[in-house]
mmCIF file of N, CA and C in Angstrom:
data_model
loop_
_atom_site.group_PDB
_atom_site.id
_atom_site.type_symbol
_atom_site.label_atom_id
_atom_site.label_comp_id
_atom_site.label_asym_id
_atom_site.label_seq_id
_atom_site.Cartn_x
_atom_site.Cartn_y
_atom_site.Cartn_z
ATOM 1 N N MET A 1 197.001 120.204 77.690
ATOM 2 C CA MET A 1 198.414 120.335 77.967
ATOM 3 C C MET A 1 199.064 119.003 78.330
ATOM 4 N N THR A 2 198.352 118.159 79.078
ATOM 5 C CA THR A 2 198.964 116.902 79.517
ATOM 6 C C THR A 2 198.706 115.759 78.542
ATOM 7 N N GLY A 3 197.720 115.905 77.674
ATOM 8 C CA GLY A 3 197.362 114.803 76.788
ATOM 9 C C GLY A 3 196.537 113.737 77.483
ATOM 10 N N ILE A 4 196.063 114.035 78.693
ATOM 11 C CA ILE A 4 195.236 113.107 79.465
ATOM 12 C C ILE A 4 193.837 113.697 79.547
ATOM 13 N N GLU A 5 192.838 112.903 79.192
ATOM 14 C CA GLU A 5 191.464 113.375 79.249
ATOM 15 C C GLU A 5 190.698 112.557 80.288
ATOM 16 N N ILE A 6 190.301 113.211 81.372
ATOM 17 C CA ILE A 6 189.518 112.570 82.427
ATOM 18 C C ILE A 6 188.213 113.331 82.547
ATOM 19 N N HIS A 7 187.105 112.642 82.322
ATOM 20 C CA HIS A 7 185.801 113.295 82.456
ATOM 21 C C HIS A 7 185.600 113.693 83.914
ATOM 22 N N PRO A 8 185.094 114.892 84.165
ATOM 23 C CA PRO A 8 184.937 115.349 85.552
ATOM 24 C C PRO A 8 184.008 114.496 86.411
ATOM 25 N N LYS A 9 183.142 113.695 85.805
ATOM 26 C CA LYS A 9 182.245 112.847 86.587
ATOM 27 C C LYS A 9 182.822 111.458 86.873
ATOM 28 N N ALA A 10 183.968 111.131 86.316
ATOM 29 C CA ALA A 10 184.588 109.828 86.584
ATOM 30 C C ALA A 10 184.922 109.737 88.073
ATOM 31 N N LYS A 11 184.743 108.559 88.640
ATOM 32 C CA LYS A 11 185.052 108.334 90.051
ATOM 33 C C LYS A 11 186.431 107.689 90.144
ATOM 34 N N ILE A 12 187.319 108.319 90.914
ATOM 35 C CA ILE A 12 188.701 107.850 90.995
ATOM 36 C C ILE A 12 189.101 107.675 92.453
ATOM 37 N N GLY A 13 189.598 106.479 92.781
ATOM 38 C CA GLY A 13 190.057 106.175 94.133
ATOM 39 C C GLY A 13 191.426 106.787 94.396
ATOM 40 N N LYS A 14 192.005 106.405 95.518
ATOM 41 C CA LYS A 14 193.300 106.987 95.887
ATOM 42 C C LYS A 14 194.446 106.271 95.169
ATOM 43 N N ASN A 15 195.535 106.996 94.983
ATOM 44 C CA ASN A 15 196.781 106.486 94.406
ATOM 45 C C ASN A 15 196.664 106.038 92.956
ATOM 46 N N LEU A 16 195.820 106.703 92.154
ATOM 47 C CA LEU A 16 195.827 106.425 90.722
ATOM 48 C C LEU A 16 197.156 106.915 90.172
ATOM 49 N N PHE A 17 197.852 106.059 89.414
ATOM 50 C CA PHE A 17 199.139 106.410 88.814
ATOM 51 C C PHE A 17 198.999 106.279 87.309
ATOM 52 N N ILE A 18 199.082 107.395 86.604
ATOM 53 C CA ILE A 18 199.048 107.396 85.147
ATOM 54 C C ILE A 18 200.483 107.621 84.688
ATOM 55 N N ASP A 19 201.093 106.565 84.165
ATOM 56 C CA ASP A 19 202.503 106.610 83.788
ATOM 57 C C ASP A 19 202.627 106.970 82.313
ATOM 58 N N HIS A 20 203.426 107.976 82.001
ATOM 59 C CA HIS A 20 203.592 108.446 80.620
ATOM 60 C C HIS A 20 202.217 108.686 80.014
ATOM 61 N N GLY A 21 201.454 109.576 80.604
ATOM 62 C CA GLY A 21 200.027 109.687 80.389
ATOM 63 C C GLY A 21 199.506 110.098 79.041
ATOM 64 N N MET A 22 200.332 110.512 78.118
ATOM 65 C CA MET A 22 199.836 111.006 76.833
ATOM 66 C C MET A 22 198.819 110.043 76.230
ATOM 67 N N GLY A 23 197.661 110.581 75.886
ATOM 68 C CA GLY A 23 196.638 109.816 75.201
ATOM 69 C C GLY A 23 195.702 109.018 76.081
ATOM 70 N N VAL A 24 195.843 109.094 77.400
ATOM 71 C CA VAL A 24 194.935 108.361 78.289
ATOM 72 C C VAL A 24 193.566 109.038 78.293
ATOM 73 N N VAL A 25 192.512 108.232 78.156
ATOM 74 C CA VAL A 25 191.137 108.729 78.188
ATOM 75 C C VAL A 25 190.373 107.940 79.245
ATOM 76 N N ILE A 26 189.718 108.667 80.161
ATOM 77 C CA ILE A 26 188.892 108.065 81.206
ATOM 78 C C ILE A 26 187.500 108.645 81.067
ATOM 79 N N GLY A 27 186.540 107.811 80.663
ATOM 80 C CA GLY A 27 185.190 108.266 80.354
ATOM 81 C C GLY A 27 184.347 108.602 81.570
ATOM 82 N N GLU A 28 183.221 109.231 81.283
ATOM 83 C CA GLU A 28 182.325 109.814 82.286
ATOM 84 C C GLU A 28 181.886 108.861 83.385
ATOM 85 N N THR A 29 181.476 107.660 83.052
ATOM 86 C CA THR A 29 180.945 106.759 84.082
ATOM 87 C C THR A 29 181.979 105.721 84.524
ATOM 88 N N SER A 30 183.256 106.008 84.249
ATOM 89 C CA SER A 30 184.321 105.133 84.741
ATOM 90 C C SER A 30 184.389 105.205 86.256
ATOM 91 N N ASP A 31 184.721 104.087 86.862
ATOM 92 C CA ASP A 31 184.875 104.011 88.314
ATOM 93 C C ASP A 31 186.193 103.278 88.573
ATOM 94 N N ILE A 32 187.150 103.997 89.157
ATOM 95 C CA ILE A 32 188.496 103.449 89.345
ATOM 96 C C ILE A 32 188.765 103.281 90.832
ATOM 97 N N GLY A 33 189.173 102.077 91.226
ATOM 98 C CA GLY A 33 189.477 101.786 92.624
ATOM 99 C C GLY A 33 190.817 102.368 93.050
ATOM 100 N N ASP A 34 191.331 101.868 94.156
ATOM 101 C CA ASP A 34 192.587 102.345 94.728
ATOM 102 C C ASP A 34 193.790 101.626 94.103
ATOM 103 N N ASN A 35 194.924 102.336 94.072
ATOM 104 C CA ASN A 35 196.209 101.769 93.650
ATOM 105 C C ASN A 35 196.184 101.201 92.233
ATOM 106 N N VAL A 36 195.538 101.919 91.333
ATOM 107 C CA VAL A 36 195.450 101.513 89.934
ATOM 108 C C VAL A 36 196.550 102.212 89.144
ATOM 109 N N THR A 37 197.156 101.493 88.187
ATOM 110 C CA THR A 37 198.161 102.056 87.296
ATOM 111 C C THR A 37 197.654 101.956 85.862
ATOM 112 N N ILE A 38 197.716 103.079 85.148
ATOM 113 C CA ILE A 38 197.301 103.128 83.744
ATOM 114 C C ILE A 38 198.453 103.708 82.939
ATOM 115 N N TYR A 39 198.835 102.998 81.874
ATOM 116 C CA TYR A 39 199.919 103.462 81.010
ATOM 117 C C TYR A 39 199.379 104.230 79.808
ATOM 118 N N HIS A 40 200.280 104.884 79.090
ATOM 119 C CA HIS A 40 199.921 105.791 77.998
ATOM 120 C C HIS A 40 199.049 105.131 76.925
ATOM 121 N N MET A 41 198.248 105.972 76.306
ATOM 122 C CA MET A 41 197.363 105.615 75.200
ATOM 123 C C MET A 41 196.261 104.624 75.575
ATOM 124 N N ALA A 42 196.001 104.415 76.855
ATOM 125 C CA ALA A 42 194.922 103.517 77.282
ATOM 126 C C ALA A 42 193.609 104.288 77.326
ATOM 127 N N THR A 43 192.525 103.587 77.035
ATOM 128 C CA THR A 43 191.195 104.194 77.048
ATOM 129 C C THR A 43 190.268 103.379 77.929
ATOM 130 N N LEU A 44 189.567 104.072 78.820
ATOM 131 C CA LEU A 44 188.436 103.489 79.552
ATOM 132 C C LEU A 44 187.215 104.112 78.900
ATOM 133 N N GLY A 45 186.681 103.432 77.906
ATOM 134 C CA GLY A 45 185.672 104.038 77.049
ATOM 135 C C GLY A 45 184.318 103.379 77.104
ATOM 136 N N GLY A 46 183.355 104.087 76.532
ATOM 137 C CA GLY A 46 181.990 103.590 76.425
ATOM 138 C C GLY A 46 181.768 102.967 75.065
ATOM 139 N N ILE A 47 180.722 102.164 74.948
ATOM 140 C CA ILE A 47 180.415 101.553 73.660
ATOM 141 C C ILE A 47 179.056 101.977 73.129
ATOM 142 N N SER A 48 178.290 102.730 73.917
ATOM 143 C CA SER A 48 176.977 103.169 73.459
ATOM 144 C C SER A 48 177.124 104.435 72.620
ATOM 145 N N PRO A 49 176.521 104.449 71.436
ATOM 146 C CA PRO A 49 176.592 105.681 70.635
ATOM 147 C C PRO A 49 175.762 106.786 71.276
ATOM 148 N N SER A 50 176.126 108.008 70.989
ATOM 149 C CA SER A 50 175.406 109.149 71.557
ATOM 150 C C SER A 50 174.210 109.520 70.677
ATOM 151 N N ILE A 51 173.292 108.601 70.553
ATOM 152 C CA ILE A 51 172.105 108.858 69.742
ATOM 153 C C ILE A 51 171.120 109.708 70.525
ATOM 154 N N ASN A 52 170.913 109.373 71.788
ATOM 155 C CA ASN A 52 169.982 110.116 72.616
ATOM 156 C C ASN A 52 170.695 110.465 73.919
ATOM 157 N N SER A 53 171.422 111.563 73.916
ATOM 158 C CA SER A 53 172.243 111.940 75.070
ATOM 159 C C SER A 53 171.433 112.058 76.352
ATOM 160 N N ASP A 54 170.217 112.608 76.279
ATOM 161 C CA ASP A 54 169.411 112.756 77.490
ATOM 162 C C ASP A 54 169.118 111.406 78.128
ATOM 163 N N LYS A 55 168.799 110.397 77.339
ATOM 164 C CA LYS A 55 168.481 109.073 77.843
ATOM 165 C C LYS A 55 169.705 108.390 78.443
ATOM 166 N N GLN A 56 170.900 108.711 77.955
ATOM 167 C CA GLN A 56 172.113 108.031 78.371
ATOM 168 C C GLN A 56 172.794 108.690 79.561
ATOM 169 N N ARG A 57 172.278 109.797 80.048
ATOM 170 C CA ARG A 57 172.966 110.532 81.113
ATOM 171 C C ARG A 57 173.159 109.721 82.389
ATOM 172 N N GLU A 58 172.230 108.905 82.778
ATOM 173 C CA GLU A 58 172.326 108.163 84.040
ATOM 174 C C GLU A 58 172.648 106.686 83.827
ATOM 175 N N ILE A 59 173.091 106.329 82.635
ATOM 176 C CA ILE A 59 173.378 104.928 82.327
ATOM 177 C C ILE A 59 174.884 104.680 82.427
ATOM 178 N N LYS A 60 175.268 103.596 83.075
ATOM 179 C CA LYS A 60 176.683 103.208 83.186
ATOM 180 C C LYS A 60 177.148 102.739 81.812
ATOM 181 N N ARG A 61 178.125 103.456 81.225
ATOM 182 C CA ARG A 61 178.598 103.148 79.883
ATOM 183 C C ARG A 61 180.088 102.832 79.830
ATOM 184 N N HIS A 62 180.794 103.044 80.947
ATOM 185 C CA HIS A 62 182.253 102.903 80.984
ATOM 186 C C HIS A 62 182.651 101.862 82.031
ATOM 187 N N PRO A 63 183.890 101.407 81.999
ATOM 188 C CA PRO A 63 184.313 100.321 82.891
ATOM 189 C C PRO A 63 184.496 100.716 84.356
ATOM 190 N N THR A 64 184.478 99.681 85.183
ATOM 191 C CA THR A 64 184.846 99.775 86.592
ATOM 192 C C THR A 64 186.138 98.997 86.764
ATOM 193 N N LEU A 65 187.155 99.651 87.307
ATOM 194 C CA LEU A 65 188.426 98.998 87.613
ATOM 195 C C LEU A 65 188.512 98.890 89.126
ATOM 196 N N GLN A 66 188.561 97.667 89.637
ATOM 197 C CA GLN A 66 188.671 97.487 91.074
ATOM 198 C C GLN A 66 190.108 97.745 91.515
ATOM 199 N N ASP A 67 190.398 97.574 92.784
ATOM 200 C CA ASP A 67 191.705 97.919 93.356
ATOM 201 C C ASP A 67 192.851 97.134 92.715
ATOM 202 N N ASN A 68 194.004 97.808 92.620
ATOM 203 C CA ASN A 68 195.278 97.205 92.206
ATOM 204 C C ASN A 68 195.311 96.702 90.766
ATOM 205 N N VAL A 69 194.498 97.283 89.903
ATOM 206 C CA VAL A 69 194.479 96.899 88.492
ATOM 207 C C VAL A 69 195.605 97.626 87.759
ATOM 208 N N VAL A 70 196.188 96.969 86.758
ATOM 209 C CA VAL A 70 197.188 97.577 85.875
ATOM 210 C C VAL A 70 196.657 97.491 84.454
ATOM 211 N N VAL A 71 196.655 98.637 83.761
ATOM 212 C CA VAL A 71 196.202 98.700 82.372
ATOM 213 C C VAL A 71 197.400 99.087 81.513
ATOM 214 N N GLY A 72 197.809 98.179 80.628
ATOM 215 C CA GLY A 72 198.987 98.394 79.797
ATOM 216 C C GLY A 72 198.776 99.444 78.723
ATOM 217 N N SER A 73 199.879 99.911 78.148
ATOM 218 C CA SER A 73 199.827 100.965 77.139
ATOM 219 C C SER A 73 199.015 100.524 75.928
ATOM 220 N N GLY A 74 198.193 101.435 75.448
ATOM 221 C CA GLY A 74 197.382 101.192 74.268
ATOM 222 C C GLY A 74 196.170 100.313 74.482
ATOM 223 N N ALA A 75 195.942 99.848 75.691
ATOM 224 C CA ALA A 75 194.795 98.972 75.950
ATOM 225 C C ALA A 75 193.494 99.753 75.821
ATOM 226 N N GLN A 76 192.477 99.072 75.336
ATOM 227 C CA GLN A 76 191.139 99.646 75.205
ATOM 228 C C GLN A 76 190.211 98.814 76.085
ATOM 229 N N VAL A 77 189.704 99.423 77.143
ATOM 230 C CA VAL A 77 188.795 98.748 78.070
ATOM 231 C C VAL A 77 187.448 99.418 77.854
ATOM 232 N N LEU A 78 186.504 98.684 77.255
ATOM 233 C CA LEU A 78 185.317 99.314 76.693
ATOM 234 C C LEU A 78 184.019 98.751 77.250
ATOM 235 N N GLY A 79 183.130 99.661 77.618
ATOM 236 C CA GLY A 79 181.790 99.293 78.038
ATOM 237 C C GLY A 79 181.637 99.209 79.537
ATOM 238 N N PRO A 80 180.421 98.916 79.982
ATOM 239 C CA PRO A 80 180.115 98.864 81.420
ATOM 240 C C PRO A 80 180.524 97.530 82.030
ATOM 241 N N ILE A 81 181.806 97.232 81.949
ATOM 242 C CA ILE A 81 182.337 95.962 82.439
ATOM 243 C C ILE A 81 183.100 96.189 83.740
ATOM 244 N N THR A 82 183.421 95.101 84.429
ATOM 245 C CA THR A 82 184.180 95.188 85.671
ATOM 246 C C THR A 82 185.501 94.440 85.507
ATOM 247 N N ILE A 83 186.583 95.118 85.863
ATOM 248 C CA ILE A 83 187.907 94.517 85.864
ATOM 249 C C ILE A 83 188.211 94.205 87.328
ATOM 250 N N GLY A 84 188.328 92.929 87.664
ATOM 251 C CA GLY A 84 188.470 92.485 89.045
ATOM 252 C C GLY A 84 189.782 92.908 89.693
ATOM 253 N N LYS A 85 189.795 92.850 91.012
ATOM 254 C CA LYS A 85 190.979 93.230 91.791
ATOM 255 C C LYS A 85 192.220 92.501 91.299
ATOM 256 N N ASN A 86 193.344 93.228 91.292
ATOM 257 C CA ASN A 86 194.666 92.701 90.953
ATOM 258 C C ASN A 86 194.803 92.217 89.516
ATOM 259 N N ALA A 87 193.826 92.507 88.654
ATOM 260 C CA ALA A 87 193.907 92.062 87.259
ATOM 261 C C ALA A 87 194.952 92.880 86.504
ATOM 262 N N LYS A 88 195.510 92.272 85.466
ATOM 263 C CA LYS A 88 196.492 92.910 84.608
ATOM 264 C C LYS A 88 195.960 92.877 83.179
ATOM 265 N N ILE A 89 195.929 94.051 82.546
ATOM 266 C CA ILE A 89 195.493 94.167 81.161
ATOM 267 C C ILE A 89 196.738 94.451 80.328
ATOM 268 N N GLY A 90 197.051 93.579 79.392
ATOM 269 C CA GLY A 90 198.262 93.713 78.589
ATOM 270 C C GLY A 90 198.195 94.866 77.610
ATOM 271 N N ALA A 91 199.362 95.288 77.139
ATOM 272 C CA ALA A 91 199.459 96.360 76.163
ATOM 273 C C ALA A 91 198.647 96.010 74.915
ATOM 274 N N ASN A 92 197.888 97.005 74.447
ATOM 275 C CA ASN A 92 197.081 96.917 73.221
ATOM 276 C C ASN A 92 195.930 95.910 73.285
ATOM 277 N N ALA A 93 195.634 95.358 74.450
ATOM 278 C CA ALA A 93 194.497 94.445 74.570
ATOM 279 C C ALA A 93 193.200 95.230 74.371
ATOM 280 N N VAL A 94 192.190 94.557 73.843
ATOM 281 C CA VAL A 94 190.861 95.147 73.703
ATOM 282 C C VAL A 94 189.922 94.313 74.570
ATOM 283 N N VAL A 95 189.497 94.904 75.683
ATOM 284 C CA VAL A 95 188.709 94.189 76.682
ATOM 285 C C VAL A 95 187.262 94.679 76.618
ATOM 286 N N THR A 96 186.332 93.769 76.346
ATOM 287 C CA THR A 96 184.914 94.130 76.254
ATOM 288 C C THR A 96 184.035 93.268 77.151
ATOM 289 N N LYS A 97 184.665 92.393 77.946
ATOM 290 C CA LYS A 97 183.920 91.524 78.865
ATOM 291 C C LYS A 97 184.553 91.598 80.247
ATOM 292 N N ASP A 98 183.777 91.261 81.263
ATOM 293 C CA ASP A 98 184.280 91.280 82.638
ATOM 294 C C ASP A 98 185.553 90.449 82.769
ATOM 295 N N VAL A 99 186.423 90.890 83.685
ATOM 296 C CA VAL A 99 187.684 90.206 83.954
ATOM 297 C C VAL A 99 187.662 89.766 85.416
ATOM 298 N N PRO A 100 187.981 88.502 85.701
ATOM 299 C CA PRO A 100 187.961 88.038 87.091
ATOM 300 C C PRO A 100 189.130 88.626 87.890
ATOM 301 N N GLU A 101 189.019 88.561 89.209
ATOM 302 C CA GLU A 101 190.139 88.954 90.066
ATOM 303 C C GLU A 101 191.378 88.188 89.628
ATOM 304 N N ASN A 102 192.520 88.882 89.624
ATOM 305 C CA ASN A 102 193.817 88.296 89.279
ATOM 306 C C ASN A 102 193.932 87.822 87.835
ATOM 307 N N GLY A 103 192.977 88.192 86.975
ATOM 308 C CA GLY A 103 193.051 87.797 85.575
ATOM 309 C C GLY A 103 194.184 88.514 84.856
ATOM 310 N N VAL A 104 194.735 87.852 83.838
ATOM 311 C CA VAL A 104 195.766 88.441 82.985
ATOM 312 C C VAL A 104 195.222 88.397 81.564
ATOM 313 N N MET A 105 194.897 89.570 81.020
ATOM 314 C CA MET A 105 194.212 89.662 79.738
ATOM 315 C C MET A 105 195.145 90.174 78.651
ATOM 316 N N VAL A 106 195.187 89.465 77.520
ATOM 317 C CA VAL A 106 195.996 89.890 76.384
ATOM 318 C C VAL A 106 195.230 89.620 75.094
ATOM 319 N N GLY A 107 195.547 90.391 74.060
ATOM 320 C CA GLY A 107 195.034 90.115 72.726
ATOM 321 C C GLY A 107 193.840 90.942 72.321
ATOM 322 N N ILE A 108 193.421 90.676 71.058
ATOM 323 C CA ILE A 108 192.281 91.362 70.451
ATOM 324 C C ILE A 108 191.412 90.290 69.815
ATOM 325 N N PRO A 109 190.250 89.978 70.344
ATOM 326 C CA PRO A 109 189.743 90.441 71.635
ATOM 327 C C PRO A 109 190.536 89.809 72.772
ATOM 328 N N ALA A 110 190.534 90.460 73.916
ATOM 329 C CA ALA A 110 191.328 90.001 75.055
ATOM 330 C C ALA A 110 190.841 88.653 75.558
ATOM 331 N N LYS A 111 191.821 87.822 75.897
ATOM 332 C CA LYS A 111 191.544 86.509 76.496
ATOM 333 C C LYS A 111 192.344 86.397 77.782
ATOM 334 N N ASN A 112 191.779 85.692 78.744
ATOM 335 C CA ASN A 112 192.461 85.483 80.018
ATOM 336 C C ASN A 112 193.493 84.378 79.823
ATOM 337 N N VAL A 113 194.766 84.731 80.021
ATOM 338 C CA VAL A 113 195.846 83.765 79.771
ATOM 339 C C VAL A 113 196.535 83.285 81.040
ATOM 340 N N GLY A 114 196.026 83.693 82.186
ATOM 341 C CA GLY A 114 196.675 83.248 83.410
ATOM 342 C C GLY A 114 196.156 83.951 84.636
ATOM 343 N N THR A 115 196.908 83.772 85.703
ATOM 344 C CA THR A 115 196.541 84.364 86.978
ATOM 345 C C THR A 115 197.704 85.210 87.483
ATOM 346 N N ALA A 116 197.417 86.464 87.811
ATOM 347 C CA ALA A 116 198.437 87.345 88.379
ATOM 348 C C ALA A 116 198.664 86.924 89.821
ATOM 349 N N THR A 117 199.878 86.478 90.115
ATOM 350 C CA THR A 117 200.162 85.964 91.452
ATOM 351 C C THR A 117 201.044 86.895 92.271
ATOM 352 N N GLU A 118 201.667 87.875 91.629
ATOM 353 C CA GLU A 118 202.548 88.783 92.352
ATOM 354 C C GLU A 118 201.968 90.187 92.382
ATOM 355 N N GLU A 119 202.287 90.914 93.436
ATOM 356 C CA GLU A 119 201.908 92.316 93.538
ATOM 357 C C GLU A 119 202.630 93.089 92.441
ATOM 358 N N PHE A 120 201.898 93.989 91.777
ATOM 359 C CA PHE A 120 202.529 94.836 90.768
ATOM 360 C C PHE A 120 203.389 95.876 91.467
ATOM 361 N N LYS A 121 204.618 96.020 90.998
ATOM 362 C CA LYS A 121 205.556 96.963 91.612
ATOM 363 C C LYS A 121 205.983 97.986 90.564
ATOM 364 N N PRO A 122 205.364 99.181 90.563
ATOM 365 C CA PRO A 122 205.837 100.187 89.613
ATOM 366 C C PRO A 122 207.325 100.410 89.812
ATOM 367 N N TYR A 123 208.075 100.388 88.740
ATOM 368 C CA TYR A 123 209.527 100.560 88.756
ATOM 369 C C TYR A 123 210.221 99.506 89.612
ATOM 370 N N GLY A 124 209.571 98.364 89.859
ATOM 371 C CA GLY A 124 210.198 97.264 90.567
ATOM 372 C C GLY A 124 210.427 97.491 92.046
ATOM 373 N N ILE A 125 209.709 98.448 92.635
ATOM 374 C CA ILE A 125 209.902 98.762 94.056
ATOM 375 C C ILE A 125 208.603 98.484 94.801
ATOM 376 N N SER A 126 208.664 97.653 95.829
ATOM 377 C CA SER A 126 207.477 97.356 96.629
ATOM 378 C C SER A 126 207.254 98.444 97.672
ATOM 379 N N ASN A 127 206.086 98.442 98.262
ATOM 380 C CA ASN A 127 205.786 99.409 99.327
ATOM 381 C C ASN A 127 206.738 99.246 100.501
ATOM 382 N N GLU A 128 207.124 97.993 100.825
ATOM 383 C CA GLU A 128 208.044 97.757 101.923
ATOM 384 C C GLU A 128 209.403 98.391 101.635
ATOM 385 N N GLU A 129 209.875 98.241 100.393
ATOM 386 C CA GLU A 129 211.171 98.815 100.007
ATOM 387 C C GLU A 129 211.131 100.341 100.064
ATOM 388 N N LYS A 130 210.005 100.916 99.646
ATOM 389 C CA LYS A 130 209.861 102.379 99.713
ATOM 390 C C LYS A 130 209.950 102.845 101.166
ATOM 391 N N ASN A 131 209.246 102.144 102.047
ATOM 392 C CA ASN A 131 209.254 102.526 103.466
ATOM 393 C C ASN A 131 210.639 102.398 104.071
ATOM 394 N N GLU A 132 211.389 101.352 103.698
ATOM 395 C CA GLU A 132 212.745 101.173 104.211
ATOM 396 C C GLU A 132 213.655 102.309 103.762
ATOM 397 N N GLU A 133 213.502 102.755 102.512
ATOM 398 C CA GLU A 133 214.327 103.836 101.988
ATOM 399 C C GLU A 133 214.104 105.136 102.767
ATOM 400 N N HIS A 134 212.835 105.390 103.121
ATOM 401 C CA HIS A 134 212.503 106.638 103.798
ATOM 402 C C HIS A 134 212.746 106.598 105.302
ATOM 403 N N SER A 135 212.848 105.414 105.887
ATOM 404 C CA SER A 135 213.030 105.330 107.324
ATOM 405 C C SER A 135 214.510 105.157 107.722
ATOM 406 N N GLY A 136 215.321 104.743 106.784
ATOM 407 C CA GLY A 136 216.691 104.416 107.123
ATOM 408 C C GLY A 136 217.623 105.410 106.629
#
């Protein structure tokens, strides 16, 4: 109904925000930290073929997204890799290697093109601004 597929064994931290979720896929051994944002058509997928399902049951095959990661629309984050804290994955990027903290990844294959220096603000509103709106 939602167009979002999350494997029941995926580990998900608090405040996961899936924006315009149609087509989002989160694989079985994915591990998602806190305050992560994922946009539509993004995949956290595995790269191992299902040749011997019994052998692959306890093997890490999907990515780990640490806290405050943003995954752009259409991005493919594939394999047992780690996306470091505060990293930004650009729209349609194909990421198959580890990403350092604060990395900014774009392209196919994805390349690190800079350092994310600002807090990601969904809809341009910071946590401080949200708190001010609700307290005043």
